[in-house]
């Protein structure tokens, strides 16, 4: 209860102040030598962003991301009033087809605002999948934060997958973060920014089983605490039948979205780790699938 009260108190602070304090904290964290800084710089350089100034800016944005979460969770109406999109027609077009939608949301910008924007501001019910927190004390906090009007959170378990399938077959919208390293037997090796990364097969299985539209989406953090702009881009169809080819297509679609505002991606995440008992890392293909641009139509 004390933790919940603390987060509610933080949520009362102005968004510009939260972002400013978060960026300072992010820079202090980056300044401390260690694995965090090394991984951030290495992953950013892998994508072509080797400049030290870029790494510092990315670290600052990570701090802003953390401190904006209480505002989004507990002052949703205030946050949504600061949220816009020029691309929601992508979602409307997919819904008009009478199919469900699978949102793929990389760790880019404010990923917590997206489901709320669709569910509350645009009145499109959304079911999201989350991994239960490793710290048990955080479970009640996250349950309170993530279950709100029009938004339903389900765990990343077989039960959650079944609820996803049911929602998609009803023509509803679901969302997950696909750029997390999956566990044993839940992924394939696919290129991500020019390096093989163990990549979830769940999004491809869901799309193949339910024949839904797949949309990559991210919430860009606007400067000076002005709020967020939500980006939507349709993954081109037909999707490949091969699970590895589908994973490569989804990764390529996410890359294109990330490059719109790359400093807001979570480069410090250990995206290239090898899970226990994962198959050997294959060499990069001599000719990898082209980065097919995600459609805006």
mmCIF file of C-alpha atoms in Angstrom:
data_model
loop_
_atom_site.group_PDB
_atom_site.id
_atom_site.type_symbol
_atom_site.label_atom_id
_atom_site.label_comp_id
_atom_site.label_asym_id
_atom_site.label_seq_id
_atom_site.Cartn_x
_atom_site.Cartn_y
_atom_site.Cartn_z
ATOM 1 C CA UNK A 1 0.000 0.000 0.000
ATOM 2 C CA UNK A 2 2.876 2.361 0.762
ATOM 3 C CA UNK A 3 4.345 1.782 -2.698
ATOM 4 C CA UNK A 4 0.981 2.454 -4.313
ATOM 5 C CA UNK A 5 0.636 5.702 -2.350
ATOM 6 C CA UNK A 6 4.127 6.755 -3.434
ATOM 7 C CA UNK A 7 3.355 6.166 -7.104
ATOM 8 C CA UNK A 8 0.078 8.078 -6.807
ATOM 9 C CA UNK A 9 1.952 10.993 -5.235
ATOM 10 C CA UNK A 10 4.546 10.999 -8.036
ATOM 11 C CA UNK A 11 1.709 10.997 -10.570
ATOM 12 C CA UNK A 12 0.530 14.353 -9.226
ATOM 13 C CA UNK A 13 3.733 16.079 -10.349
ATOM 14 C CA UNK A 14 3.737 17.964 -13.680
ATOM 15 C CA UNK A 15 4.840 15.893 -16.670
ATOM 16 C CA UNK A 16 7.620 18.354 -17.686
ATOM 17 C CA UNK A 17 9.115 18.021 -14.198
ATOM 18 C CA UNK A 18 8.896 14.221 -14.270
ATOM 19 C CA UNK A 19 10.625 14.088 -17.636
ATOM 20 C CA UNK A 20 13.320 16.539 -16.556
ATOM 21 C CA UNK A 21 14.103 14.696 -13.316
ATOM 22 C CA UNK A 22 13.990 11.360 -15.133
ATOM 23 C CA UNK A 23 16.466 12.516 -17.752
ATOM 24 C CA UNK A 24 18.894 13.742 -15.104
ATOM 25 C CA UNK A 25 18.588 10.426 -13.269
ATOM 26 C CA UNK A 26 19.131 8.575 -16.532
ATOM 27 C CA UNK A 27 22.325 10.515 -17.218
ATOM 28 C CA UNK A 28 23.632 9.837 -13.708
ATOM 29 C CA UNK A 29 22.975 6.122 -14.169
ATOM 30 C CA UNK A 30 24.759 6.134 -17.514
ATOM 31 C CA UNK A 31 27.751 7.971 -16.051
ATOM 32 C CA UNK A 32 28.449 5.068 -13.690
ATOM 33 C CA UNK A 33 30.784 2.605 -15.470
ATOM 34 C CA UNK A 34 29.380 -0.894 -15.758
ATOM 35 C CA UNK A 35 27.338 -3.376 -17.746
ATOM 36 C CA UNK A 36 24.389 -0.999 -18.262
ATOM 37 C CA UNK A 37 26.446 1.585 -20.128
ATOM 38 C CA UNK A 38 28.393 -1.053 -22.052
ATOM 39 C CA UNK A 39 25.250 -2.811 -23.253
ATOM 40 C CA UNK A 40 23.467 0.417 -24.176
ATOM 41 C CA UNK A 41 26.406 1.617 -26.268
ATOM 42 C CA UNK A 42 27.004 -1.782 -27.884
ATOM 43 C CA UNK A 43 23.354 -2.292 -28.880
ATOM 44 C CA UNK A 44 23.016 1.261 -30.186
ATOM 45 C CA UNK A 45 26.236 0.905 -32.169
ATOM 46 C CA UNK A 46 24.933 -2.363 -33.634
ATOM 47 C CA UNK A 47 22.062 -0.363 -35.106
ATOM 48 C CA UNK A 48 24.391 2.335 -36.436
ATOM 49 C CA UNK A 49 24.216 4.793 -33.540
ATOM 50 C CA UNK A 50 27.778 4.684 -32.245
ATOM 51 C CA UNK A 51 28.063 8.321 -31.177
ATOM 52 C CA UNK A 52 28.547 8.844 -27.435
ATOM 53 C CA UNK A 53 26.132 11.777 -27.480
ATOM 54 C CA UNK A 54 23.412 9.486 -28.840
ATOM 55 C CA UNK A 55 24.040 7.013 -26.010
ATOM 56 C CA UNK A 56 23.759 9.731 -23.387
ATOM 57 C CA UNK A 57 20.520 10.986 -24.909
ATOM 58 C CA UNK A 58 19.133 7.426 -25.009
ATOM 59 C CA UNK A 59 20.012 6.960 -21.334
ATOM 60 C CA UNK A 60 18.270 10.233 -20.488
ATOM 61 C CA UNK A 61 15.134 9.117 -22.329
ATOM 62 C CA UNK A 62 15.141 5.849 -20.388
ATOM 63 C CA UNK A 63 14.969 7.872 -17.190
ATOM 64 C CA UNK A 64 12.090 9.927 -18.594
ATOM 65 C CA UNK A 65 10.294 6.703 -19.532
ATOM 66 C CA UNK A 66 10.499 5.372 -15.977
ATOM 67 C CA UNK A 67 9.253 8.537 -14.269
ATOM 68 C CA UNK A 68 6.368 9.088 -16.683
ATOM 69 C CA UNK A 69 4.842 5.673 -15.891
ATOM 70 C CA UNK A 70 3.075 6.723 -12.650
ATOM 71 C CA UNK A 71 1.536 9.665 -14.502
ATOM 72 C CA UNK A 72 0.196 7.392 -17.251
ATOM 73 C CA UNK A 73 -1.019 4.759 -14.796
ATOM 74 C CA UNK A 74 -2.744 6.938 -12.213
ATOM 75 C CA UNK A 75 -3.551 10.156 -14.089
ATOM 76 C CA UNK A 76 -4.784 8.548 -17.280
ATOM 77 C CA UNK A 77 -7.290 11.235 -18.242
ATOM 78 C CA UNK A 78 -4.657 13.940 -17.837
ATOM 79 C CA UNK A 79 -2.157 11.887 -19.846
ATOM 80 C CA UNK A 80 -4.590 11.074 -22.652
ATOM 81 C CA UNK A 81 -5.410 14.767 -22.996
ATOM 82 C CA UNK A 82 -1.747 15.181 -23.981
ATOM 83 C CA UNK A 83 -1.780 12.274 -26.460
ATOM 84 C CA UNK A 84 -2.376 12.580 -30.199
ATOM 85 C CA UNK A 85 -1.981 10.524 -33.358
ATOM 86 C CA UNK A 86 -2.024 11.290 -37.055
ATOM 87 C CA UNK A 87 -2.169 7.604 -37.962
ATOM 88 C CA UNK A 88 -5.160 6.097 -36.163
ATOM 89 C CA UNK A 89 -6.730 5.619 -39.579
ATOM 90 C CA UNK A 90 -4.458 2.559 -39.842
ATOM 91 C CA UNK A 91 -6.381 0.990 -36.939
ATOM 92 C CA UNK A 92 -9.759 2.119 -38.275
ATOM 93 C CA UNK A 93 -9.036 0.552 -41.663
ATOM 94 C CA UNK A 94 -8.096 -2.763 -40.046
ATOM 95 C CA UNK A 95 -11.224 -2.757 -37.862
ATOM 96 C CA UNK A 96 -13.358 -2.023 -40.915
ATOM 97 C CA UNK A 97 -12.159 -5.312 -42.378
ATOM 98 C CA UNK A 98 -13.961 -7.123 -39.566
ATOM 99 C CA UNK A 99 -10.786 -8.662 -38.211
ATOM 100 C CA UNK A 100 -9.027 -8.364 -34.907
ATOM 101 C CA UNK A 101 -5.773 -6.453 -34.536
ATOM 102 C CA UNK A 102 -2.498 -7.555 -33.014
ATOM 103 C CA UNK A 103 -0.505 -4.572 -31.739
ATOM 104 C CA UNK A 104 3.246 -5.160 -31.615
ATOM 105 C CA UNK A 105 4.737 -2.573 -29.287
ATOM 106 C CA UNK A 106 8.533 -2.438 -28.987
ATOM 107 C CA UNK A 107 10.204 -0.894 -25.935
ATOM 108 C CA UNK A 108 10.098 2.461 -27.666
ATOM 109 C CA UNK A 109 8.970 5.765 -26.197
ATOM 110 C CA UNK A 110 6.029 5.491 -23.806
ATOM 111 C CA UNK A 111 4.665 2.023 -24.480
ATOM 112 C CA UNK A 112 2.287 2.291 -21.492
ATOM 113 C CA UNK A 113 0.212 5.053 -23.143
ATOM 114 C CA UNK A 114 -0.657 3.075 -26.280
ATOM 115 C CA UNK A 115 -3.289 0.643 -25.010
ATOM 116 C CA UNK A 116 -4.925 3.419 -22.991
ATOM 117 C CA UNK A 117 -5.048 5.659 -26.037
ATOM 118 C CA UNK A 118 -6.760 2.972 -28.116
ATOM 119 C CA UNK A 119 -9.024 1.714 -25.325
ATOM 120 C CA UNK A 120 -10.110 4.968 -23.715
ATOM 121 C CA UNK A 121 -9.532 7.843 -26.113
ATOM 122 C CA UNK A 122 -10.571 5.832 -29.182
ATOM 123 C CA UNK A 123 -12.971 3.400 -27.485
ATOM 124 C CA UNK A 124 -11.316 0.296 -28.906
ATOM 125 C CA UNK A 125 -11.157 -2.393 -26.163
ATOM 126 C CA UNK A 126 -7.627 -3.744 -25.801
ATOM 127 C CA UNK A 127 -6.239 -6.810 -24.045
ATOM 128 C CA UNK A 128 -2.534 -6.612 -23.226
ATOM 129 C CA UNK A 129 -0.096 -9.290 -22.126
ATOM 130 C CA UNK A 130 2.451 -8.753 -19.372
ATOM 131 C CA UNK A 131 5.067 -10.778 -17.580
ATOM 132 C CA UNK A 132 4.380 -11.038 -13.832
ATOM 133 C CA UNK A 133 6.955 -8.938 -11.934
ATOM 134 C CA UNK A 134 9.878 -10.721 -10.320
ATOM 135 C CA UNK A 135 9.326 -8.634 -7.189
ATOM 136 C CA UNK A 136 6.076 -9.919 -5.709
ATOM 137 C CA UNK A 137 5.360 -6.633 -3.915
ATOM 138 C CA UNK A 138 4.932 -4.938 -7.302
ATOM 139 C CA UNK A 139 2.102 -7.255 -8.408
ATOM 140 C CA UNK A 140 -0.775 -5.336 -6.696
ATOM 141 C CA UNK A 141 0.624 -2.039 -7.981
ATOM 142 C CA UNK A 142 0.783 -3.221 -11.584
ATOM 143 C CA UNK A 143 -2.619 -4.884 -11.366
ATOM 144 C CA UNK A 144 -4.143 -1.588 -10.236
ATOM 145 C CA UNK A 145 -2.268 0.350 -12.902
ATOM 146 C CA UNK A 146 -2.920 -1.873 -15.909
ATOM 147 C CA UNK A 147 -6.564 -2.830 -15.500
ATOM 148 C CA UNK A 148 -8.692 0.166 -16.341
ATOM 149 C CA UNK A 149 -11.782 0.972 -18.387
ATOM 150 C CA UNK A 150 -11.560 -0.721 -21.789
ATOM 151 C CA UNK A 151 -8.145 -2.199 -20.950
ATOM 152 C CA UNK A 152 -7.595 -5.744 -19.718
ATOM 153 C CA UNK A 153 -4.220 -7.194 -18.700
ATOM 154 C CA UNK A 154 -3.510 -10.925 -18.883
ATOM 155 C CA UNK A 155 -0.363 -12.796 -17.801
ATOM 156 C CA UNK A 156 2.177 -14.206 -20.254
ATOM 157 C CA UNK A 157 0.989 -17.769 -19.627
ATOM 158 C CA UNK A 158 -1.064 -20.315 -21.549
ATOM 159 C CA UNK A 159 -4.146 -18.840 -19.904
ATOM 160 C CA UNK A 160 -3.189 -15.416 -21.226
ATOM 161 C CA UNK A 161 -2.568 -16.799 -24.718
ATOM 162 C CA UNK A 162 -6.013 -18.435 -24.740
ATOM 163 C CA UNK A 163 -7.601 -15.118 -23.731
ATOM 164 C CA UNK A 164 -5.688 -13.431 -26.557
ATOM 165 C CA UNK A 165 -7.011 -15.933 -29.089
ATOM 166 C CA UNK A 166 -10.589 -15.511 -27.867
ATOM 167 C CA UNK A 167 -10.326 -11.714 -28.041
ATOM 168 C CA UNK A 168 -8.880 -11.792 -31.553
ATOM 169 C CA UNK A 169 -11.590 -14.152 -32.763
ATOM 170 C CA UNK A 170 -14.162 -11.684 -31.428
ATOM 171 C CA UNK A 171 -12.585 -9.063 -33.672
ATOM 172 C CA UNK A 172 -10.975 -7.193 -30.776
ATOM 173 C CA UNK A 173 -7.504 -5.761 -30.300
ATOM 174 C CA UNK A 174 -4.636 -7.267 -28.303
ATOM 175 C CA UNK A 175 -1.117 -6.026 -27.677
ATOM 176 C CA UNK A 176 2.239 -7.340 -26.553
ATOM 177 C CA UNK A 177 5.896 -6.334 -26.448
ATOM 178 C CA UNK A 178 7.597 -8.588 -29.012
ATOM 179 C CA UNK A 179 11.200 -7.428 -28.560
ATOM 180 C CA UNK A 180 11.731 -9.368 -25.329
ATOM 181 C CA UNK A 181 13.973 -12.412 -25.456
ATOM 182 C CA UNK A 182 11.657 -15.443 -25.223
ATOM 183 C CA UNK A 183 12.232 -18.552 -23.174
ATOM 184 C CA UNK A 184 13.256 -22.014 -24.293
ATOM 185 C CA UNK A 185 11.200 -23.313 -27.196
ATOM 186 C CA UNK A 186 9.319 -20.018 -27.607
ATOM 187 C CA UNK A 187 11.489 -18.358 -30.218
ATOM 188 C CA UNK A 188 13.550 -18.549 -33.375
ATOM 189 C CA UNK A 189 16.703 -16.772 -34.464
ATOM 190 C CA UNK A 190 15.982 -13.801 -36.722
ATOM 191 C CA UNK A 191 17.894 -10.653 -37.730
ATOM 192 C CA UNK A 192 17.431 -7.526 -35.635
ATOM 193 C CA UNK A 193 19.521 -4.507 -36.636
ATOM 194 C CA UNK A 194 21.975 -6.716 -38.488
ATOM 195 C CA UNK A 195 22.544 -9.290 -35.750
ATOM 196 C CA UNK A 196 20.748 -12.539 -34.989
ATOM 197 C CA UNK A 197 18.402 -12.198 -32.010
ATOM 198 C CA UNK A 198 16.286 -14.891 -30.394
ATOM 199 C CA UNK A 199 12.819 -13.673 -31.314
ATOM 200 C CA UNK A 200 9.311 -14.531 -30.114
ATOM 201 C CA UNK A 201 7.242 -16.856 -32.276
ATOM 202 C CA UNK A 202 4.015 -16.059 -30.370
ATOM 203 C CA UNK A 203 3.045 -13.018 -32.501
ATOM 204 C CA UNK A 204 3.424 -15.031 -35.697
ATOM 205 C CA UNK A 205 1.453 -17.962 -34.281
ATOM 206 C CA UNK A 206 -1.368 -15.672 -33.154
ATOM 207 C CA UNK A 207 -1.524 -13.930 -36.527
ATOM 208 C CA UNK A 208 -1.447 -17.207 -38.460
ATOM 209 C CA UNK A 209 -4.093 -18.844 -36.259
ATOM 210 C CA UNK A 210 -6.583 -15.969 -36.180
ATOM 211 C CA UNK A 211 -5.848 -14.216 -39.523
ATOM 212 C CA UNK A 212 -5.795 -10.789 -37.881
ATOM 213 C CA UNK A 213 -4.139 -7.573 -38.972
ATOM 214 C CA UNK A 214 -0.725 -6.895 -37.415
ATOM 215 C CA UNK A 215 0.145 -3.293 -36.538
ATOM 216 C CA UNK A 216 3.410 -2.042 -35.034
ATOM 217 C CA UNK A 217 2.797 0.863 -32.684
ATOM 218 C CA UNK A 218 4.796 3.191 -30.434
ATOM 219 C CA UNK A 219 4.215 6.303 -28.339
ATOM 220 C CA UNK A 220 6.744 9.025 -29.124
ATOM 221 C CA UNK A 221 7.641 11.228 -26.154
ATOM 222 C CA UNK A 222 7.274 14.861 -27.181
ATOM 223 C CA UNK A 223 9.756 17.508 -25.999
ATOM 224 C CA UNK A 224 9.196 19.844 -23.056
ATOM 225 C CA UNK A 225 6.640 17.530 -21.435
ATOM 226 C CA UNK A 226 4.017 18.223 -24.095
ATOM 227 C CA UNK A 227 2.853 14.604 -24.071
ATOM 228 C CA UNK A 228 3.010 11.831 -26.639
ATOM 229 C CA UNK A 229 2.329 11.132 -30.300
ATOM 230 C CA UNK A 230 1.233 7.568 -31.128
ATOM 231 C CA UNK A 231 2.537 6.001 -34.334
ATOM 232 C CA UNK A 232 0.744 3.125 -36.099
ATOM 233 C CA UNK A 233 2.082 1.175 -39.088
ATOM 234 C CA UNK A 234 0.512 -1.888 -40.705
ATOM 235 C CA UNK A 235 2.715 -4.921 -41.296
ATOM 236 C CA UNK A 236 2.327 -5.864 -44.976
ATOM 237 C CA UNK A 237 0.416 -8.990 -45.923
ATOM 238 C CA UNK A 238 0.315 -11.826 -46.735
ATOM 239 C CA UNK A 239 2.498 -12.927 -43.850
ATOM 240 C CA UNK A 240 5.084 -15.636 -44.566
ATOM 241 C CA UNK A 241 4.182 -19.204 -43.617
ATOM 242 C CA UNK A 242 7.617 -19.915 -42.158
ATOM 243 C CA UNK A 243 7.940 -18.924 -38.443
ATOM 244 C CA UNK A 244 11.476 -17.614 -38.904
ATOM 245 C CA UNK A 245 10.460 -15.513 -41.899
ATOM 246 C CA UNK A 246 7.519 -14.082 -39.930
ATOM 247 C CA UNK A 247 9.823 -13.218 -37.021
ATOM 248 C CA UNK A 248 12.258 -11.539 -39.427
ATOM 249 C CA UNK A 249 9.414 -9.512 -40.967
ATOM 250 C CA UNK A 250 8.166 -8.343 -37.579
ATOM 251 C CA UNK A 251 11.697 -7.411 -36.514
ATOM 252 C CA UNK A 252 12.216 -5.461 -39.739
ATOM 253 C CA UNK A 253 8.910 -3.631 -39.215
ATOM 254 C CA UNK A 254 9.939 -2.710 -35.691
ATOM 255 C CA UNK A 255 13.325 -1.488 -36.905
ATOM 256 C CA UNK A 256 11.635 0.955 -39.268
ATOM 257 C CA UNK A 257 9.455 2.309 -36.467
ATOM 258 C CA UNK A 258 12.393 2.552 -34.041
ATOM 259 C CA UNK A 259 14.383 4.592 -36.561
ATOM 260 C CA UNK A 260 11.709 7.303 -36.483
ATOM 261 C CA UNK A 261 12.916 8.338 -32.988
ATOM 262 C CA UNK A 262 15.748 5.936 -32.125
ATOM 263 C CA UNK A 263 16.973 7.753 -29.008
ATOM 264 C CA UNK A 264 13.755 6.658 -27.265
ATOM 265 C CA UNK A 265 14.380 2.938 -27.731
ATOM 266 C CA UNK A 266 15.458 0.875 -24.710
ATOM 267 C CA UNK A 267 18.936 0.054 -26.046
ATOM 268 C CA UNK A 268 20.083 -1.126 -22.618
ATOM 269 C CA UNK A 269 17.851 -4.211 -22.775
ATOM 270 C CA UNK A 270 19.796 -7.451 -23.251
ATOM 271 C CA UNK A 271 18.135 -8.148 -26.607
ATOM 272 C CA UNK A 272 20.869 -10.427 -27.933
ATOM 273 C CA UNK A 273 21.134 -12.838 -25.025
ATOM 274 C CA UNK A 274 21.019 -16.577 -25.672
ATOM 275 C CA UNK A 275 18.369 -18.268 -23.491
ATOM 276 C CA UNK A 276 19.235 -21.525 -21.806
ATOM 277 C CA UNK A 277 18.831 -24.522 -24.139
ATOM 278 C CA UNK A 278 18.146 -22.294 -27.150
ATOM 279 C CA UNK A 279 19.335 -23.734 -30.475
ATOM 280 C CA UNK A 280 22.756 -22.609 -31.735
ATOM 281 C CA UNK A 281 22.910 -19.154 -33.267
ATOM 282 C CA UNK A 282 22.871 -19.549 -37.052
ATOM 283 C CA UNK A 283 25.044 -17.293 -39.216
ATOM 284 C CA UNK A 284 23.442 -14.256 -40.767
ATOM 285 C CA UNK A 285 22.101 -15.189 -44.174
ATOM 286 C CA UNK A 286 24.116 -13.939 -47.110
ATOM 287 C CA UNK A 287 21.030 -12.130 -48.276
ATOM 288 C CA UNK A 288 18.612 -11.302 -45.486
ATOM 289 C CA UNK A 289 14.984 -10.423 -46.238
ATOM 290 C CA UNK A 290 14.639 -6.763 -47.220
ATOM 291 C CA UNK A 291 13.394 -4.335 -44.610
ATOM 292 C CA UNK A 292 9.930 -4.165 -46.097
ATOM 293 C CA UNK A 293 8.421 -0.870 -44.956
ATOM 294 C CA UNK A 294 5.342 -1.264 -42.788
ATOM 295 C CA UNK A 295 2.315 0.137 -44.560
ATOM 296 C CA UNK A 296 0.481 3.271 -43.449
ATOM 297 C CA UNK A 297 -2.537 2.525 -45.598
#
